[in-house]
mmCIF file with all atom_site columns, C-alpha atoms in Angstrom:
data_model
loop_
_atom_site.group_PDB
_atom_site.id
_atom_site.type_symbol
_atom_site.label_atom_id
_atom_site.label_alt_id
_atom_site.label_comp_id
_atom_site.label_asym_id
_atom_site.label_entity_id
_atom_site.label_seq_id
_atom_site.pdbx_PDB_ins_code
_atom_site.Cartn_x
_atom_site.Cartn_y
_atom_site.Cartn_z
_atom_site.occupancy
_atom_site.B_iso_or_equiv
_atom_site.pdbx_formal_charge
_atom_site.auth_seq_id
_atom_site.auth_comp_id
_atom_site.auth_asym_id
_atom_site.auth_atom_id
_atom_site.pdbx_PDB_model_num
ATOM 1   C CA . MET A 1 1   ? -33.955 -5.201  19.466  1.00 0.00 ? 333 MET A CA 1
ATOM 2   C CA . ARG A 1 2   ? -33.341 -1.720  20.839  1.00 0.00 ? 334 ARG A CA 1
ATOM 3   C CA . GLU A 1 3   ? -30.700 -0.565  23.248  1.00 0.00 ? 335 GLU A CA 1
ATOM 4   C CA . PRO A 1 4   ? -31.877 1.118   26.428  1.00 0.00 ? 336 PRO A CA 1
ATOM 5   C CA . VAL A 1 5   ? -31.958 4.894   26.317  1.00 0.00 ? 337 VAL A CA 1
ATOM 6   C CA . HIS A 1 6   ? -30.002 6.622   29.049  1.00 0.00 ? 338 HIS A CA 1
ATOM 7   C CA . VAL A 1 7   ? -31.385 9.635   30.866  1.00 0.00 ? 339 VAL A CA 1
ATOM 8   C CA . GLY A 1 8   ? -30.564 12.888  29.102  1.00 0.00 ? 340 GLY A CA 1
ATOM 9   C CA . GLU A 1 9   ? -29.567 11.139  25.870  1.00 0.00 ? 341 GLU A CA 1
ATOM 10  C CA . PRO A 1 10  ? -31.729 11.548  22.751  1.00 0.00 ? 342 PRO A CA 1
ATOM 11  C CA . GLU A 1 11  ? -33.259 8.397   21.349  1.00 0.00 ? 343 GLU A CA 1
ATOM 12  C CA . ARG A 1 12  ? -31.794 7.312   18.014  1.00 0.00 ? 344 ARG A CA 1
ATOM 13  C CA . ASP A 1 13  ? -32.608 4.543   15.586  1.00 0.00 ? 345 ASP A CA 1
ATOM 14  C CA . LEU A 1 14  ? -29.555 2.253   15.368  1.00 0.00 ? 346 LEU A CA 1
ATOM 15  C CA . ARG A 1 15  ? -30.673 0.903   11.993  1.00 0.00 ? 347 ARG A CA 1
ATOM 16  C CA . ARG A 1 16  ? -30.176 4.290   10.345  1.00 0.00 ? 348 ARG A CA 1
ATOM 17  C CA . GLY A 1 17  ? -26.466 4.628   11.189  1.00 0.00 ? 349 GLY A CA 1
ATOM 18  C CA . PRO A 1 18  ? -24.535 6.659   13.730  1.00 0.00 ? 350 PRO A CA 1
ATOM 19  C CA . ARG A 1 19  ? -25.399 10.007  12.104  1.00 0.00 ? 351 ARG A CA 1
ATOM 20  C CA . GLY A 1 20  ? -28.949 9.128   11.145  1.00 0.00 ? 352 GLY A CA 1
ATOM 21  C CA . GLY A 1 21  ? -28.401 8.861   7.382   1.00 0.00 ? 353 GLY A CA 1
ATOM 22  C CA . GLY A 1 22  ? -28.049 5.859   5.128   1.00 0.00 ? 354 GLY A CA 1
ATOM 23  C CA . GLU A 1 23  ? -28.250 2.216   5.989   1.00 0.00 ? 355 GLU A CA 1
ATOM 24  C CA . TYR A 1 24  ? -26.239 0.823   8.859   1.00 0.00 ? 356 TYR A CA 1
ATOM 25  C CA . VAL A 1 25  ? -24.460 -2.466  8.134   1.00 0.00 ? 357 VAL A CA 1
ATOM 26  C CA . ARG A 1 26  ? -23.425 -4.347  11.208  1.00 0.00 ? 358 ARG A CA 1
ATOM 27  C CA . SER A 1 27  ? -19.775 -5.331  11.082  1.00 0.00 ? 359 SER A CA 1
ATOM 28  C CA . SER A 1 28  ? -20.367 -8.831  12.274  1.00 0.00 ? 360 SER A CA 1
ATOM 29  C CA . PRO A 1 29  ? -20.996 -11.163 10.486  1.00 0.00 ? 361 PRO A CA 1
ATOM 30  C CA . HIS A 1 30  ? -21.901 -9.351  7.229   1.00 0.00 ? 362 HIS A CA 1
ATOM 31  C CA . PHE A 1 31  ? -18.598 -7.554  6.834   1.00 0.00 ? 363 PHE A CA 1
ATOM 32  C CA . PHE A 1 32  ? -16.257 -10.283 8.088   1.00 0.00 ? 364 PHE A CA 1
ATOM 33  C CA . ARG A 1 33  ? -17.651 -13.129 5.981   1.00 0.00 ? 365 ARG A CA 1
ATOM 34  C CA . PRO A 1 34  ? -16.217 -11.792 2.695   1.00 0.00 ? 366 PRO A CA 1
ATOM 35  C CA . VAL A 1 35  ? -12.988 -10.876 4.461   1.00 0.00 ? 367 VAL A CA 1
ATOM 36  C CA . LYS A 1 36  ? -12.602 -14.425 5.781   1.00 0.00 ? 368 LYS A CA 1
ATOM 37  C CA . ARG A 1 37  ? -13.457 -15.895 2.380   1.00 0.00 ? 369 ARG A CA 1
ATOM 38  C CA . ALA A 1 38  ? -10.922 -13.663 0.618   1.00 0.00 ? 370 ALA A CA 1
ATOM 39  C CA . PHE A 1 39  ? -8.263  -14.552 3.194   1.00 0.00 ? 371 PHE A CA 1
ATOM 40  C CA . ALA A 1 40  ? -8.947  -18.287 2.757   1.00 0.00 ? 372 ALA A CA 1
ATOM 41  C CA . ALA A 1 41  ? -8.888  -17.984 -1.055  1.00 0.00 ? 373 ALA A CA 1
ATOM 42  C CA . GLY A 1 42  ? -5.618  -16.032 -0.962  1.00 0.00 ? 374 GLY A CA 1
ATOM 43  C CA . LEU A 1 43  ? -4.041  -18.536 1.404   1.00 0.00 ? 375 LEU A CA 1
ATOM 44  C CA . LEU A 1 44  ? -5.149  -21.437 -0.794  1.00 0.00 ? 376 LEU A CA 1
ATOM 45  C CA . LEU A 1 45  ? -3.792  -19.708 -3.909  1.00 0.00 ? 377 LEU A CA 1
ATOM 46  C CA . LEU A 1 46  ? -0.487  -19.018 -2.172  1.00 0.00 ? 378 LEU A CA 1
ATOM 47  C CA . ALA A 1 47  ? -0.215  -22.658 -1.058  1.00 0.00 ? 379 ALA A CA 1
ATOM 48  C CA . LEU A 1 48  ? -0.932  -23.899 -4.598  1.00 0.00 ? 380 LEU A CA 1
ATOM 49  C CA . LEU A 1 49  ? 1.641   -21.520 -6.058  1.00 0.00 ? 381 LEU A CA 1
ATOM 50  C CA . ALA A 1 50  ? 4.197   -22.700 -3.489  1.00 0.00 ? 382 ALA A CA 1
ATOM 51  C CA . LEU A 1 51  ? 3.651   -26.278 -4.656  1.00 0.00 ? 383 LEU A CA 1
ATOM 52  C CA . VAL A 1 52  ? 4.019   -25.382 -8.343  1.00 0.00 ? 384 VAL A CA 1
ATOM 53  C CA . ILE A 1 53  ? 6.776   -22.748 -8.327  1.00 0.00 ? 385 ILE A CA 1
ATOM 54  C CA . PRO A 1 54  ? 10.056  -23.776 -6.684  1.00 0.00 ? 386 PRO A CA 1
ATOM 55  C CA . ALA A 1 55  ? 11.756  -21.358 -4.322  1.00 0.00 ? 387 ALA A CA 1
ATOM 56  C CA . PRO A 1 56  ? 14.978  -19.978 -5.831  1.00 0.00 ? 388 PRO A CA 1
ATOM 57  C CA . LEU A 1 57  ? 17.231  -20.615 -2.866  1.00 0.00 ? 389 LEU A CA 1
ATOM 58  C CA . LEU A 1 58  ? 20.897  -19.759 -3.230  1.00 0.00 ? 390 LEU A CA 1
ATOM 59  C CA . ALA A 1 59  ? 23.883  -21.451 -1.683  1.00 0.00 ? 391 ALA A CA 1
ATOM 60  C CA . PRO A 1 60  ? 24.673  -20.583 1.947   1.00 0.00 ? 392 PRO A CA 1
ATOM 61  C CA . ALA A 1 61  ? 26.143  -17.113 2.364   1.00 0.00 ? 393 ALA A CA 1
ATOM 62  C CA . ASN A 1 62  ? 29.899  -16.863 1.998   1.00 0.00 ? 394 ASN A CA 1
ATOM 63  C CA . PRO A 1 63  ? 31.358  -13.550 3.236   1.00 0.00 ? 395 PRO A CA 1
ATOM 64  C CA . ALA A 1 64  ? 34.519  -14.167 1.203   1.00 0.00 ? 396 ALA A CA 1
ATOM 65  C CA . ALA A 1 65  ? 32.548  -14.304 -2.082  1.00 0.00 ? 397 ALA A CA 1
ATOM 66  C CA . PRO A 1 66  ? 29.432  -12.088 -1.994  1.00 0.00 ? 398 PRO A CA 1
ATOM 67  C CA . PRO A 1 67  ? 27.094  -12.192 -4.991  1.00 0.00 ? 399 PRO A CA 1
ATOM 68  C CA . ASN A 1 68  ? 27.580  -9.553  -7.656  1.00 0.00 ? 400 ASN A CA 1
ATOM 69  C CA . PRO A 1 69  ? 25.359  -7.529  -7.631  1.00 0.00 ? 401 PRO A CA 1
ATOM 70  C CA . ALA A 1 70  ? 24.158  -7.768  -4.060  1.00 0.00 ? 402 ALA A CA 1
ATOM 71  C CA . LYS A 1 71  ? 20.516  -6.711  -4.281  1.00 0.00 ? 403 LYS A CA 1
ATOM 72  C CA . SER A 1 72  ? 18.081  -5.736  -1.560  1.00 0.00 ? 404 SER A CA 1
ATOM 73  C CA . ALA A 1 73  ? 14.702  -7.335  -1.045  1.00 0.00 ? 405 ALA A CA 1
ATOM 74  C CA . TRP A 1 74  ? 12.294  -6.531  -3.887  1.00 0.00 ? 406 TRP A CA 1
ATOM 75  C CA . PHE A 1 75  ? 10.371  -3.933  -1.886  1.00 0.00 ? 407 PHE A CA 1
ATOM 76  C CA . LEU A 1 76  ? 13.589  -2.001  -1.146  1.00 0.00 ? 408 LEU A CA 1
ATOM 77  C CA . LEU A 1 77  ? 15.140  -2.229  -4.607  1.00 0.00 ? 409 LEU A CA 1
ATOM 78  C CA . TRP A 1 78  ? 13.838  1.198   -5.603  1.00 0.00 ? 410 TRP A CA 1
ATOM 79  C CA . THR A 1 79  ? 15.671  2.792   -2.669  1.00 0.00 ? 411 THR A CA 1
ATOM 80  C CA . GLN A 1 80  ? 18.860  0.951   -3.658  1.00 0.00 ? 412 GLN A CA 1
ATOM 81  C CA . GLU A 1 81  ? 18.417  2.229   -7.209  1.00 0.00 ? 413 GLU A CA 1
ATOM 82  C CA . VAL A 1 82  ? 17.926  5.823   -6.009  1.00 0.00 ? 414 VAL A CA 1
ATOM 83  C CA . VAL A 1 83  ? 20.974  5.687   -3.720  1.00 0.00 ? 415 VAL A CA 1
ATOM 84  C CA . SER A 1 84  ? 23.096  4.224   -6.538  1.00 0.00 ? 416 SER A CA 1
ATOM 85  C CA . TYR A 1 85  ? 22.925  7.634   -8.248  1.00 0.00 ? 417 TYR A CA 1
ATOM 86  C CA . GLY A 1 86  ? 24.370  9.355   -5.158  1.00 0.00 ? 418 GLY A CA 1
ATOM 87  C CA . ASN A 1 87  ? 24.060  9.261   -1.382  1.00 0.00 ? 419 ASN A CA 1
ATOM 88  C CA . GLY A 1 88  ? 22.410  12.695  -1.315  1.00 0.00 ? 420 GLY A CA 1
ATOM 89  C CA . PHE A 1 89  ? 19.333  11.302  -3.056  1.00 0.00 ? 421 PHE A CA 1
ATOM 90  C CA . ALA A 1 90  ? 18.477  9.436   0.154   1.00 0.00 ? 422 ALA A CA 1
ATOM 91  C CA . TRP A 1 91  ? 17.081  12.763  1.415   1.00 0.00 ? 423 TRP A CA 1
ATOM 92  C CA . GLY A 1 92  ? 14.538  12.590  -1.396  1.00 0.00 ? 424 GLY A CA 1
ATOM 93  C CA . ILE A 1 93  ? 13.358  9.256   -0.012  1.00 0.00 ? 425 ILE A CA 1
ATOM 94  C CA . VAL A 1 94  ? 13.042  10.829  3.446   1.00 0.00 ? 426 VAL A CA 1
ATOM 95  C CA . ALA A 1 95  ? 11.084  13.776  1.992   1.00 0.00 ? 427 ALA A CA 1
ATOM 96  C CA . LEU A 1 96  ? 8.779   11.416  0.073   1.00 0.00 ? 428 LEU A CA 1
ATOM 97  C CA . SER A 1 97  ? 8.163   9.396   3.242   1.00 0.00 ? 429 SER A CA 1
ATOM 98  C CA . LEU A 1 98  ? 7.296   12.533  5.207   1.00 0.00 ? 430 LEU A CA 1
ATOM 99  C CA . TRP A 1 99  ? 5.010   13.701  2.399   1.00 0.00 ? 431 TRP A CA 1
ATOM 100 C CA . PHE A 1 100 ? 3.143   10.374  2.441   1.00 0.00 ? 432 PHE A CA 1
ATOM 101 C CA . LEU A 1 101 ? 2.919   10.595  6.237   1.00 0.00 ? 433 LEU A CA 1
ATOM 102 C CA . LEU A 1 102 ? 1.404   14.101  6.106   1.00 0.00 ? 434 LEU A CA 1
ATOM 103 C CA . LEU A 1 103 ? -0.794  13.422  3.061   1.00 0.00 ? 435 LEU A CA 1
ATOM 104 C CA . PRO A 1 104 ? -4.103  13.062  4.961   1.00 0.00 ? 436 PRO A CA 1
ATOM 105 C CA . TRP A 1 105 ? -3.782  16.632  6.247   1.00 0.00 ? 437 TRP A CA 1
ATOM 106 C CA . LEU A 1 106 ? -2.573  18.305  3.034   1.00 0.00 ? 438 LEU A CA 1
ATOM 107 C CA . GLY A 1 107 ? -5.816  18.559  1.037   1.00 0.00 ? 439 GLY A CA 1
ATOM 108 C CA . ARG A 1 108 ? -8.019  21.640  0.958   1.00 0.00 ? 440 ARG A CA 1
ATOM 109 C CA . HIS A 1 109 ? -11.192 19.571  1.076   1.00 0.00 ? 441 HIS A CA 1
ATOM 110 C CA . ARG A 1 110 ? -11.439 16.719  3.574   1.00 0.00 ? 442 ARG A CA 1
ATOM 111 C CA . PRO A 1 111 ? -14.398 14.471  2.703   1.00 0.00 ? 443 PRO A CA 1
ATOM 112 C CA . GLU A 1 112 ? -15.899 11.979  5.127   1.00 0.00 ? 444 GLU A CA 1
ATOM 113 C CA . ARG A 1 113 ? -14.404 9.102   3.163   1.00 0.00 ? 445 ARG A CA 1
ATOM 114 C CA . ALA A 1 114 ? -11.367 8.672   0.959   1.00 0.00 ? 446 ALA A CA 1
ATOM 115 C CA . VAL A 1 115 ? -12.019 9.544   -2.678  1.00 0.00 ? 447 VAL A CA 1
ATOM 116 C CA . TRP A 1 116 ? -9.590  9.422   -5.599  1.00 0.00 ? 448 TRP A CA 1
ATOM 117 C CA . PHE A 1 117 ? -9.521  12.683  -7.541  1.00 0.00 ? 449 PHE A CA 1
ATOM 118 C CA . GLY A 1 118 ? -12.048 14.268  -5.209  1.00 0.00 ? 450 GLY A CA 1
ATOM 119 C CA . GLU A 1 119 ? -12.855 17.951  -5.207  1.00 0.00 ? 451 GLU A CA 1
ATOM 120 C CA . GLY A 1 120 ? -9.823  19.888  -3.966  1.00 0.00 ? 452 GLY A CA 1
ATOM 121 C CA . ASN A 1 121 ? -7.552  16.801  -3.871  1.00 0.00 ? 453 ASN A CA 1
ATOM 122 C CA . ARG A 1 122 ? -6.847  16.192  -7.547  1.00 0.00 ? 454 ARG A CA 1
ATOM 123 C CA . ALA A 1 123 ? -3.243  17.408  -7.349  1.00 0.00 ? 455 ALA A CA 1
ATOM 124 C CA . SER A 1 124 ? -2.497  15.094  -4.419  1.00 0.00 ? 456 SER A CA 1
ATOM 125 C CA . SER A 1 125 ? -4.066  12.160  -6.256  1.00 0.00 ? 457 SER A CA 1
ATOM 126 C CA . TRP A 1 126 ? -1.940  12.790  -9.362  1.00 0.00 ? 458 TRP A CA 1
ATOM 127 C CA . LEU A 1 127 ? 1.203   13.170  -7.243  1.00 0.00 ? 459 LEU A CA 1
ATOM 128 C CA . VAL A 1 128 ? 0.510   9.894   -5.414  1.00 0.00 ? 460 VAL A CA 1
ATOM 129 C CA . LEU A 1 129 ? -0.062  8.037   -8.692  1.00 0.00 ? 461 LEU A CA 1
ATOM 130 C CA . GLY A 1 130 ? 3.089   9.594   -10.159 1.00 0.00 ? 462 GLY A CA 1
ATOM 131 C CA . ALA A 1 131 ? 5.164   8.602   -7.119  1.00 0.00 ? 463 ALA A CA 1
ATOM 132 C CA . PHE A 1 132 ? 3.744   5.074   -7.335  1.00 0.00 ? 464 PHE A CA 1
ATOM 133 C CA . ALA A 1 133 ? 4.657   4.836   -11.044 1.00 0.00 ? 465 ALA A CA 1
ATOM 134 C CA . VAL A 1 134 ? 8.203   6.074   -10.379 1.00 0.00 ? 466 VAL A CA 1
ATOM 135 C CA . ILE A 1 135 ? 8.666   3.602   -7.506  1.00 0.00 ? 467 ILE A CA 1
ATOM 136 C CA . VAL A 1 136 ? 7.430   0.695   -9.673  1.00 0.00 ? 468 VAL A CA 1
ATOM 137 C CA . ALA A 1 137 ? 9.671   1.772   -12.576 1.00 0.00 ? 469 ALA A CA 1
ATOM 138 C CA . LEU A 1 138 ? 12.735  2.033   -10.314 1.00 0.00 ? 470 LEU A CA 1
ATOM 139 C CA . THR A 1 139 ? 11.964  -1.386  -8.809  1.00 0.00 ? 471 THR A CA 1
ATOM 140 C CA . VAL A 1 140 ? 11.721  -3.002  -12.259 1.00 0.00 ? 472 VAL A CA 1
ATOM 141 C CA . LEU A 1 141 ? 14.891  -1.220  -13.380 1.00 0.00 ? 473 LEU A CA 1
ATOM 142 C CA . ALA A 1 142 ? 16.831  -2.489  -10.350 1.00 0.00 ? 474 ALA A CA 1
ATOM 143 C CA . MET A 1 143 ? 15.379  -5.993  -10.501 1.00 0.00 ? 475 MET A CA 1
ATOM 144 C CA . VAL A 1 144 ? 15.687  -6.712  -14.211 1.00 0.00 ? 476 VAL A CA 1
ATOM 145 C CA . PHE A 1 145 ? 18.142  -4.295  -15.801 1.00 0.00 ? 477 PHE A CA 1
ATOM 146 C CA . ARG A 1 146 ? 21.036  -4.297  -13.303 1.00 0.00 ? 478 ARG A CA 1
ATOM 147 C CA . GLY A 1 147 ? 23.966  -6.666  -13.750 1.00 0.00 ? 479 GLY A CA 1
ATOM 148 C CA . GLU A 1 148 ? 27.473  -7.058  -12.397 1.00 0.00 ? 480 GLU A CA 1
ATOM 149 C CA . ASN A 1 149 ? 28.837  -4.052  -10.527 1.00 0.00 ? 481 ASN A CA 1
ATOM 150 C CA . TRP A 1 150 ? 25.354  -2.500  -10.792 1.00 0.00 ? 482 TRP A CA 1
ATOM 151 C CA . SER A 1 151 ? 25.818  -1.716  -14.489 1.00 0.00 ? 483 SER A CA 1
ATOM 152 C CA . LEU A 1 152 ? 22.864  -1.501  -16.851 1.00 0.00 ? 484 LEU A CA 1
ATOM 153 C CA . VAL A 1 153 ? 22.349  -4.703  -18.852 1.00 0.00 ? 485 VAL A CA 1
ATOM 154 C CA . TRP A 1 154 ? 19.810  -5.840  -21.416 1.00 0.00 ? 486 TRP A CA 1
ATOM 155 C CA . PRO A 1 155 ? 18.168  -9.014  -20.022 1.00 0.00 ? 487 PRO A CA 1
ATOM 156 C CA . PHE A 1 156 ? 16.636  -10.220 -23.297 1.00 0.00 ? 488 PHE A CA 1
#
């Protein structure tokens, strides 16, 4: 099945892709079938885990007796850990956020698709992996090794 060619527009073979090279894979249904299957499998796994693992709900909040330590949600624990060293370190979080925002435009070589450790982008790839490792380490430190009054404790 071919699309009609408009006047003044060159004829192109839609099976060869938008730029004429490589194979063209239609997005529906070939691409969305595995996405739907992965979503269904993840949802089923999450439902099974919810049946097996009980939710650790605390008592209703009492403003007169807050928990010690009061911790953020797990995905914000690294920021709480950074700010615990001093309020000025919050600017580092802002700078890191801006760096991640501008990251697509920072490389010398911009390939057609995203590539880890591509030519001209190795430094950015190492910096992203390093930032990820630091964020994970700070999250684990705040989640596991912080006790009363945010002091370091040994959990084992």
